[in-house]
CSV table of C-alpha atoms and ligand atoms in Angstrom, one decimal:
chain,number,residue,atom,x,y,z
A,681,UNK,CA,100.9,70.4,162.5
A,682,UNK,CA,103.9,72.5,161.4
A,683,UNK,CA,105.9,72.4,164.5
A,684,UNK,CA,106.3,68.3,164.1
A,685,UNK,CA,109.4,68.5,165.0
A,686,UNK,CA,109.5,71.3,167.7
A,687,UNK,CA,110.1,74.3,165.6
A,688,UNK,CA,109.1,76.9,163.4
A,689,UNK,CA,110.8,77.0,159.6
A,690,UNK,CA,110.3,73.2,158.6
A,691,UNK,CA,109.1,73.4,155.0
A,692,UNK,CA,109.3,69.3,154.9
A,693,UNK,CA,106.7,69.2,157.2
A,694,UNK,CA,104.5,72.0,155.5
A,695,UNK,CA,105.2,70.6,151.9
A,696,UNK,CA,103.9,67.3,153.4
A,697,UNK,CA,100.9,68.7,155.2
A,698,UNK,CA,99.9,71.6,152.6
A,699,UNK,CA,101.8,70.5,149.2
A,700,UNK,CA,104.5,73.0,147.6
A,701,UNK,CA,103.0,76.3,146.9
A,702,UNK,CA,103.4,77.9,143.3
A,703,UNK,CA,106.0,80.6,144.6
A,704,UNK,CA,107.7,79.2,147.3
A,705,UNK,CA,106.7,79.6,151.0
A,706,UNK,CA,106.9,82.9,152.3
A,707,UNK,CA,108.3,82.0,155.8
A,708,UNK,CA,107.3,84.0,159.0
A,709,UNK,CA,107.4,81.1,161.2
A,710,UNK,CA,111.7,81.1,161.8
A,711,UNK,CA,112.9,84.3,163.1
A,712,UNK,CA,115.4,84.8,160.2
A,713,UNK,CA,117.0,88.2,159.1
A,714,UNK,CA,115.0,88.5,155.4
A,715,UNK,CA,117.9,90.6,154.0
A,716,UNK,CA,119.0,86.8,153.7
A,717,UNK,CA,123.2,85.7,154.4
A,718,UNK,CA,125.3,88.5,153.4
A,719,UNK,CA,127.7,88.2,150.1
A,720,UNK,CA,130.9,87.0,152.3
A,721,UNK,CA,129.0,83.5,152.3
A,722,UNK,CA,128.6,83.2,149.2
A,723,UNK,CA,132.6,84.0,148.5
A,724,UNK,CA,133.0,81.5,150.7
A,725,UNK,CA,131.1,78.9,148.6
A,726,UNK,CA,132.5,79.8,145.4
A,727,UNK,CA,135.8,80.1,146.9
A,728,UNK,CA,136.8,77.5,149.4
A,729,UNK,CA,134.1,74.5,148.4
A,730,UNK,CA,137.6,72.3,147.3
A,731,UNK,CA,138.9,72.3,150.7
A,732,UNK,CA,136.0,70.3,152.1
A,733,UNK,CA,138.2,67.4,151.5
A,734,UNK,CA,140.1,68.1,154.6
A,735,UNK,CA,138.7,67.8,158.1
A,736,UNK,CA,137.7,71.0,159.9
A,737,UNK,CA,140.4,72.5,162.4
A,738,UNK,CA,138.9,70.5,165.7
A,739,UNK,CA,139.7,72.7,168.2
A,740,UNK,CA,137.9,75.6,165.4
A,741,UNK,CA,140.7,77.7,166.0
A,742,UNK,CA,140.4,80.9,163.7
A,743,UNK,CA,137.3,81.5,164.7
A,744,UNK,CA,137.5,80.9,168.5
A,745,UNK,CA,140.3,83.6,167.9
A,746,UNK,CA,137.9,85.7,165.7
A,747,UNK,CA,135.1,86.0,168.3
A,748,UNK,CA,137.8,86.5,171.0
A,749,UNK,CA,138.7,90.0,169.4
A,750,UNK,CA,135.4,90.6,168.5
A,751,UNK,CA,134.3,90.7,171.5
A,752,UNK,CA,136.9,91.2,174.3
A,753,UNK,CA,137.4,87.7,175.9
A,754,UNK,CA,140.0,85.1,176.0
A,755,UNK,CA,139.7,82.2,173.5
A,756,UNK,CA,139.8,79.8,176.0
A,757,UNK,CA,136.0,81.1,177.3
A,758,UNK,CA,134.8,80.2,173.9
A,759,UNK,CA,133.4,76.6,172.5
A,760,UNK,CA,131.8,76.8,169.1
A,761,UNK,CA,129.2,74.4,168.3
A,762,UNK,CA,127.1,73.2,165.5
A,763,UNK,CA,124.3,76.0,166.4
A,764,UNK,CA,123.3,76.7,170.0
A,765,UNK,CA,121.4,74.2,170.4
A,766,UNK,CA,123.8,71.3,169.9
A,767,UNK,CA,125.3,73.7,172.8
A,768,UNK,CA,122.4,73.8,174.9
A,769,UNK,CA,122.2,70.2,174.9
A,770,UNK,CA,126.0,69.8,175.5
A,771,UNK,CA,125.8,72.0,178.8
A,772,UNK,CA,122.8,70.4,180.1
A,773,UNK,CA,125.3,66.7,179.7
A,774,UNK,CA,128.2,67.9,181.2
A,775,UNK,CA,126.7,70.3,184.2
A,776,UNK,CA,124.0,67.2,185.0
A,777,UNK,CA,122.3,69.9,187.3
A,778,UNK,CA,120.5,68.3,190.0
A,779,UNK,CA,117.1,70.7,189.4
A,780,UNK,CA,116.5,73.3,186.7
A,781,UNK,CA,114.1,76.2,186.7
A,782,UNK,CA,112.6,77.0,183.7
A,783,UNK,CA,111.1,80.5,182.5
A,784,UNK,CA,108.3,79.4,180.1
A,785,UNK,CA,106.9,79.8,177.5
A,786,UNK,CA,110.7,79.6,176.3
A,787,UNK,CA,112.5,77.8,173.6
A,788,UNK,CA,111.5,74.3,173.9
A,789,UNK,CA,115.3,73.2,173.4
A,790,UNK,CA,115.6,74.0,177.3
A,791,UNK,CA,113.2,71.2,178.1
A,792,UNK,CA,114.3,69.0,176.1
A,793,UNK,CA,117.7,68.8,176.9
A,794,UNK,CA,117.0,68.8,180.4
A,795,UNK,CA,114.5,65.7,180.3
A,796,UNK,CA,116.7,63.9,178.4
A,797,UNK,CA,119.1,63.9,181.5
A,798,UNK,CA,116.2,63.3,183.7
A,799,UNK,CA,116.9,67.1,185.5
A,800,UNK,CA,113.6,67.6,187.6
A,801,UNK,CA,111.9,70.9,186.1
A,802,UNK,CA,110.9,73.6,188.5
A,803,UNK,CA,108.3,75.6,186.3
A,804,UNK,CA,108.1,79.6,186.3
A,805,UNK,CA,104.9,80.7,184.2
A,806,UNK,CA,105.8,84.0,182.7
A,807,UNK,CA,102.4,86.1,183.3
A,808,UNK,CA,100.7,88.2,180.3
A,809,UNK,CA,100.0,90.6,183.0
A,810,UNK,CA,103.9,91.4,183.7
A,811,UNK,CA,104.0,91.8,180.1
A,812,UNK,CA,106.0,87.9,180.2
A,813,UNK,CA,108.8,89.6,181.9
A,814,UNK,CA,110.8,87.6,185.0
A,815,UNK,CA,111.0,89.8,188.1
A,816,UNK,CA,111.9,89.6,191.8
A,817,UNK,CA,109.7,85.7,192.1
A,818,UNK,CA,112.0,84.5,189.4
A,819,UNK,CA,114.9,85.5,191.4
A,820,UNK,CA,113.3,84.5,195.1
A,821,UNK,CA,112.8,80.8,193.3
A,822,UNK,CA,116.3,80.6,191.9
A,823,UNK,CA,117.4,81.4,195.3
A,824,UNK,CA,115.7,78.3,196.7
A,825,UNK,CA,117.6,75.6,194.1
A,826,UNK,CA,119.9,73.2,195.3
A,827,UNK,CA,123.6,74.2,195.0
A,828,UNK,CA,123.8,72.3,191.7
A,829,UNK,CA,121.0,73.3,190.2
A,830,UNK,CA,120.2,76.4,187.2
A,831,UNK,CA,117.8,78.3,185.9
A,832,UNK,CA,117.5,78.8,181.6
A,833,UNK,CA,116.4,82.1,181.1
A,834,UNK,CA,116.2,83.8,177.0
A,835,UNK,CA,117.8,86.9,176.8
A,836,UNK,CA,115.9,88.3,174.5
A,837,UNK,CA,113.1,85.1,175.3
A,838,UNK,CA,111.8,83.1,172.4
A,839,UNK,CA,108.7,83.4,171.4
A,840,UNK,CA,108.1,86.6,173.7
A,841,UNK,CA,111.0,88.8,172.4
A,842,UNK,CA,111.8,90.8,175.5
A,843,UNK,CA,114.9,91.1,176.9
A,844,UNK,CA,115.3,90.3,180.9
A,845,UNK,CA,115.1,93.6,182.6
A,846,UNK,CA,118.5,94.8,184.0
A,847,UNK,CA,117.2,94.8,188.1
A,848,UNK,CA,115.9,91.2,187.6
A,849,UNK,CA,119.1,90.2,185.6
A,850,UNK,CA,121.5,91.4,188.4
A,851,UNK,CA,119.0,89.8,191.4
A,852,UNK,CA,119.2,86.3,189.6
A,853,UNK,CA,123.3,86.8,188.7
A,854,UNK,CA,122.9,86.8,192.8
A,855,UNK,CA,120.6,84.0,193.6
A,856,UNK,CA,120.9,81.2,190.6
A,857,UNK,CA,123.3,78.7,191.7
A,858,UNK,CA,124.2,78.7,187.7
A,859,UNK,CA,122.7,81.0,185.2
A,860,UNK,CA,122.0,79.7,182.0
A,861,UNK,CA,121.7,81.9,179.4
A,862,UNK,CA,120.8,82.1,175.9
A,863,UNK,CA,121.0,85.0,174.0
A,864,UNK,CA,120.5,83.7,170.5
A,865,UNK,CA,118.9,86.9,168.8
A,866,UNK,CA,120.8,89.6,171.3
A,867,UNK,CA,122.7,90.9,167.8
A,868,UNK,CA,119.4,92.0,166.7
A,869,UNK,CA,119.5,94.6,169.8
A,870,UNK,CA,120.9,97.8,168.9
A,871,UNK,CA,122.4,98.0,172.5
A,872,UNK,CA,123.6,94.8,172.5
A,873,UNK,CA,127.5,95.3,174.0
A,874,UNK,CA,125.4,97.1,176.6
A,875,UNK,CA,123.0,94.2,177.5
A,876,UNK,CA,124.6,91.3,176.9
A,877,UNK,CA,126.6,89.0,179.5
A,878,UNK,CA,128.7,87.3,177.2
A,879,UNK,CA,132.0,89.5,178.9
A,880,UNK,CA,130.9,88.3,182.6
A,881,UNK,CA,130.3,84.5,181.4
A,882,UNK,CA,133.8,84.6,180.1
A,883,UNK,CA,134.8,84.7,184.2
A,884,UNK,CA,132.1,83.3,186.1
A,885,UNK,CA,131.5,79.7,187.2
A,886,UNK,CA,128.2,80.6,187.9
A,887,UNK,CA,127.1,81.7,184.2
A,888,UNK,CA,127.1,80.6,180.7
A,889,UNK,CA,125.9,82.5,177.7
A,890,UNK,CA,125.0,80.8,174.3
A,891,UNK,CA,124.8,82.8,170.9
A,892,UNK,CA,123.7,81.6,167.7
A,893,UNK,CA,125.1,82.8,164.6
A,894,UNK,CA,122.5,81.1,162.6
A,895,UNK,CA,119.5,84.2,162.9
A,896,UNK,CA,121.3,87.4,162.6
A,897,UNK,CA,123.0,85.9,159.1
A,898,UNK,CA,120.0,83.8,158.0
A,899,UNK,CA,122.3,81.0,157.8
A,900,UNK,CA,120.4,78.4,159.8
A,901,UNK,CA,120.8,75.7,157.5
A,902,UNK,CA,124.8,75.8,158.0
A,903,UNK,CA,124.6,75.1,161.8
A,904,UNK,CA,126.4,77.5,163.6
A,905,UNK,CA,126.6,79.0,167.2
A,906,UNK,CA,129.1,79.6,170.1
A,907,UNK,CA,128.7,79.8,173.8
A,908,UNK,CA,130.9,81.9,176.7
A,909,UNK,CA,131.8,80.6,179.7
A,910,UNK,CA,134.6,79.9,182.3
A,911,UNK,CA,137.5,78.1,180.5
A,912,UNK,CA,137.4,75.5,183.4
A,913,UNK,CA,134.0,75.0,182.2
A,914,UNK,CA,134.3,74.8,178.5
A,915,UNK,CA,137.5,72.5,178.8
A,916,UNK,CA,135.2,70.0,180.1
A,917,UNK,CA,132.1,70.2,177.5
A,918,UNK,CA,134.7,70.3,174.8
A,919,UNK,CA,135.9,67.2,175.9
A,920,UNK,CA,132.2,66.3,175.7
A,921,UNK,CA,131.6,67.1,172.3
A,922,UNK,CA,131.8,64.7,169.1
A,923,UNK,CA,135.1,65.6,166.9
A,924,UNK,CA,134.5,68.2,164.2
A,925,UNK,CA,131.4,68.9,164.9
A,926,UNK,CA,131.5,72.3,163.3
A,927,UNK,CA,132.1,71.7,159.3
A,928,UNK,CA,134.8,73.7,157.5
A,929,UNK,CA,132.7,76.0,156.0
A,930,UNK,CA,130.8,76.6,158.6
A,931,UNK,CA,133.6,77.9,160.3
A,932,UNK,CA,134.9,80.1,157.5
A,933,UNK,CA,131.8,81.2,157.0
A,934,UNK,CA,131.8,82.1,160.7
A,935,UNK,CA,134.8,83.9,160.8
A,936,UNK,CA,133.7,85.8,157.5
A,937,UNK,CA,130.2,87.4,158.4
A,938,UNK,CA,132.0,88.9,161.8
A,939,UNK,CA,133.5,91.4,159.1
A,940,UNK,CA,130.1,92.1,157.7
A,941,UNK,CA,129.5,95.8,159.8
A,942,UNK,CA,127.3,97.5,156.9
A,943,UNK,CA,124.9,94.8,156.6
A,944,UNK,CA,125.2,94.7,160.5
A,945,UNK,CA,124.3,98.0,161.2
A,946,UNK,CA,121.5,98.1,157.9
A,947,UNK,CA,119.9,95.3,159.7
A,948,UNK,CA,119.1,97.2,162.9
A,949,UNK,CA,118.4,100.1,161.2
A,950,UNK,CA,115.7,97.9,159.4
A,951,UNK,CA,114.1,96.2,162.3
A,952,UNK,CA,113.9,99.3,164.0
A,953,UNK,CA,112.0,101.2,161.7
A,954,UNK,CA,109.9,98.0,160.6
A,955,UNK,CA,109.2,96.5,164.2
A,956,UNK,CA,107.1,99.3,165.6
A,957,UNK,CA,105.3,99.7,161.9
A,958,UNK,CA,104.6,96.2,161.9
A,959,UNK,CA,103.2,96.3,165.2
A,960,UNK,CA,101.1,99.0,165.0
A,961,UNK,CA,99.4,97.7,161.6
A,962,UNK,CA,98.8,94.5,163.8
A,963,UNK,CA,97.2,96.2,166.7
A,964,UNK,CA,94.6,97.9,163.6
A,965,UNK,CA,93.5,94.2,163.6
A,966,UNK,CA,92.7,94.1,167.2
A,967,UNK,CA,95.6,91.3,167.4
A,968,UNK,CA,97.1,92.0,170.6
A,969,UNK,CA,101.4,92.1,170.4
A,970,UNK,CA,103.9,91.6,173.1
A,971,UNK,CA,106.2,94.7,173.0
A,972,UNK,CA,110.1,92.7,171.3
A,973,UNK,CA,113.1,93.4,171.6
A,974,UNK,CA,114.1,91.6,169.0
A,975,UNK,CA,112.9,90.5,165.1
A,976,UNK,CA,109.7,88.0,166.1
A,977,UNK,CA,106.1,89.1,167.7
A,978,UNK,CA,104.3,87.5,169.5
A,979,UNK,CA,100.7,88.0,168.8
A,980,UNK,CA,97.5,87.1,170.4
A,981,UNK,CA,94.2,86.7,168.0
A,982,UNK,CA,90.8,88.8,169.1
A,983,UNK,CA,88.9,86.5,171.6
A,984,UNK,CA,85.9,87.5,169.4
A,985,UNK,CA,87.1,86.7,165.8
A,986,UNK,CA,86.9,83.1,166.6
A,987,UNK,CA,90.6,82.1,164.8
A,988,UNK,CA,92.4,79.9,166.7
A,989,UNK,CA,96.2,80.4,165.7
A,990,UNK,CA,95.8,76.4,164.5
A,991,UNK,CA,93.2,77.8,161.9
A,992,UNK,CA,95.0,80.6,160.9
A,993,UNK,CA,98.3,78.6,160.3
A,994,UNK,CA,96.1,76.0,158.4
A,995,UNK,CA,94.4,79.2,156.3
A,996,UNK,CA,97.3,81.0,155.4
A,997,UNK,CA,99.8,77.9,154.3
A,998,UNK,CA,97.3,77.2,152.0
A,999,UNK,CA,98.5,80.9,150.5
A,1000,UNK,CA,102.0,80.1,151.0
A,1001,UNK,CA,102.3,81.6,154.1
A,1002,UNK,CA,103.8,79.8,157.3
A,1003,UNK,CA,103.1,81.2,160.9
A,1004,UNK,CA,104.4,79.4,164.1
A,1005,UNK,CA,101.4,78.5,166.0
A,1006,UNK,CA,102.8,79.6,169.8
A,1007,UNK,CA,99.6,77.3,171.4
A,1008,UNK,CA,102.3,74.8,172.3
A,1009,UNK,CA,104.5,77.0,174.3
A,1010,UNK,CA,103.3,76.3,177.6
A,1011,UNK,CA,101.6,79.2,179.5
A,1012,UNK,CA,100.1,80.3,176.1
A,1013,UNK,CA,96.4,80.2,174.5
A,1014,UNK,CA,95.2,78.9,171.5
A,1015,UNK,CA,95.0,82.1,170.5
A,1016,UNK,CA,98.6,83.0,170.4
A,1017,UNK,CA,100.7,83.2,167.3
A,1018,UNK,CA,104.4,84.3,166.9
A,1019,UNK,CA,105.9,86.1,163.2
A,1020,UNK,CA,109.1,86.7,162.3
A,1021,UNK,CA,109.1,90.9,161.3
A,1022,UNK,CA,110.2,90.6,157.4
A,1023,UNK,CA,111.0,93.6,155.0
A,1024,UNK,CA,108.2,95.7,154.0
A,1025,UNK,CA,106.4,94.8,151.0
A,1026,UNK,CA,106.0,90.9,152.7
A,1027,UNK,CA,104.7,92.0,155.9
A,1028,UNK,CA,102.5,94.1,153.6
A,1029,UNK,CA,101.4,90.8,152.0
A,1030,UNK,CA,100.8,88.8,155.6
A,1031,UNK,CA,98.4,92.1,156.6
A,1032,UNK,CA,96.4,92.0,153.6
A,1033,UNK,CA,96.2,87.8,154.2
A,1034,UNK,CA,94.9,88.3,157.6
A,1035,UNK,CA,92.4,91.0,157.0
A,1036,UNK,CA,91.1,88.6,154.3
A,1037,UNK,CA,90.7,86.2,156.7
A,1038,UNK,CA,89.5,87.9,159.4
A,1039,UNK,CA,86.4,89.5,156.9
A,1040,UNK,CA,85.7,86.0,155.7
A,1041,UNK,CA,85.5,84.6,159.3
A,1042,UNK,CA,86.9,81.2,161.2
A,1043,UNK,CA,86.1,78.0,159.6
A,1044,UNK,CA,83.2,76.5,161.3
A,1045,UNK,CA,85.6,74.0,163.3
A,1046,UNK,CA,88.1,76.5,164.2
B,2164,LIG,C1,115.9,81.0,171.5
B,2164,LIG,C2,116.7,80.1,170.6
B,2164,LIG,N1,117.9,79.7,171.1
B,2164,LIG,C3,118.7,78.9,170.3
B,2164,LIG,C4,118.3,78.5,169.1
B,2164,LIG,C5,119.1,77.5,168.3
B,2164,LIG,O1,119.8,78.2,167.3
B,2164,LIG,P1,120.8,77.5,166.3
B,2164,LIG,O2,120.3,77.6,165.0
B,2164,LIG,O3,122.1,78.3,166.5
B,2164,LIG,O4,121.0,76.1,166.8
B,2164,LIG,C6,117.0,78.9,168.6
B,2164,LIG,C7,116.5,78.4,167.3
B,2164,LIG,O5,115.4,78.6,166.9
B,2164,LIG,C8,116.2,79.7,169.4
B,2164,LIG,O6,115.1,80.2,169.0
């Protein structure tokens, strides 16, 4: 299977399972912006590759100070890591919560961080009925953890793409002992300064936010991500962290793409326009999408058609296509599928693939 190793957008794995495809893959299995990294990282490249025989600033200084006037908050609130999830895990190490409760189907980072510490998992299935959105039960549960215990919540969730709703947000802010809070895609959220709690985290003990830099700038391969919280608090996961963990460039880049506000604001103007297309043209196939917040659907195949999202990822690598198969997320069915939304004339491409498939029919061991 694709996700061998847990997540979408691993073409080793595929060109092992399916061979390389004449082309290149067309990938719709990571949630990446398609416009691709904007030009600053390439300057940065061309520019500053030479310097790479110095060690990075360890304490990531300029852009601890960048994100700090970005966004409002003190530098001392802010750790930078090499992407959120080496953050996740971090946070997970140093808070050695005594219980967790988990929203799921969620990124399965949360889970693995917190078995590897052992942290007893108090599960809350996200229904399809409540359109996977956490309500007042999530809140009433959080309530009833121990006082060193937390609850990881997406904000927007992966692979569902909503965003928590603002009652249920300020009812678990109340009742989760520590509220853990990842808001890797929240720049693709046009409303994002409004919705976002990386301000709060930078003065609570009881919240953290992480953000990855890695989606929004389709630079996932460079590692990079930063996470808010109470200077107390991210004194003592810095002093957690291996030295230099994030590379030089990685943290010029970082400080570069904060400048980039045109291909910022084209990228929501994008996703806005191609989200609810995309969707719609999906729904035509009787495939049955979660309403997103952000730049991935999550789809569920016709209980009629016979495809199992298994077969369809199997059909359509074999046309260059990957799609994350979501039956792994728990709470989900075979049937369930998640795409990144690319530009245009690809998700054009993906449509014509699944009608295709859907006239031809589910292979007989579907
Ligand atoms: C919801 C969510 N959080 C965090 C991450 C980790 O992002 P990064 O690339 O910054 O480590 C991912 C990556 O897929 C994700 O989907």
């Amino acid at each position: 299977m694709l996700e061998r190793y847990g997540h979408g957008g691993d073409w080793t794995t595929a060109e092992e399972r399916y061979g390389r495809p004449e082309g290149g893959w067309l990938d719709f299995s990571a949630n990446m912006n398609p416009a691709g990294p904007p030009e600053s990282v390439g300057r940065i490249f061309r520019d500053h590759w030479r310097e790479i025989v110095r060690y990075p600033d360890p304490a990531v200084r300029g852009l601890r100070s960048k994100l700090a006037r970005t966004y409002g908050i003190s530098p001392d609130s802010i750790l930078v890591g090499n992407g959120a999830a080496e953050l996740i895990d971090l946070t997970v190490r140093g808070l050695r919560p005594q219980e967790a409760l988990l929203a799921q189907p969620s990124f399965k980072e949360y889970e693995d961080a917190l078995r590897k510490e052992a942290v007893p998992i108090k599960p809350h299935l996200l229904s399809a009925e409540e359109g996977y959105l956490p309500g007042s039960a999530a809140a009433a549960e959080a309530s009833g953890l121990s006082r060193d215990g937390c609850v990881f919540l997406g904000h927007p969730n992966n692979p569902t793409g909503r965003l928590v709703p603002r009652r249920t947000m300020d009812e678990l802010r109340r009742s989760a002992p520590m509220l853990l809070l990842d808001e890797a895609f929240i720049d693709f959220v046009p409303q994002e300064e409004d919705v976002s709690l990386l301000r709060e985290a930078a003065e609570s003990e009881r919240l953290a936010v992480f953000r990855s830099m890695t989606k929004f700038y389709a630079i996932p391969g460079i590692r990079l991500g930063f996470m808010v919280a109470h200077p107390r608090r991210i004194a003592e996961l810095k002093a957690l962290q291996p030295p230099w963990s994030v590379n030089f460039l990685a943290q010029r880049i970082g400080e570069a793409v904060l400048d980039e506000r045109e291909y910022a604001a084209r990228t929501r103007a994008w996703l806005q326009e191609e989200r609810p297309w995309l969707t719609d043209r999906l729904s035509e196939l009787n495939i049955n999408v979660c309403p997103s917040d952000v730049n991935y659907l999550l789809g569920e195949l016709p209980a009629d058609g016979g495809w199992t999202a298994r077969a369809l990822q199997d059909y359509l690598a074999g046309r260059g296509i990957l799609l994350r198969d979501a039956s792994l997320f728990p709470g989900l069915t075979e049937r369930h599928f998640r795409m990144a939304v690319r530009l245009r004339e690809e998700n054009e491409r993906l449509l014509r693939e699944l009608e295709q498939a859907f006239a031809k029919g589910a292979p007989a061991h579907a």
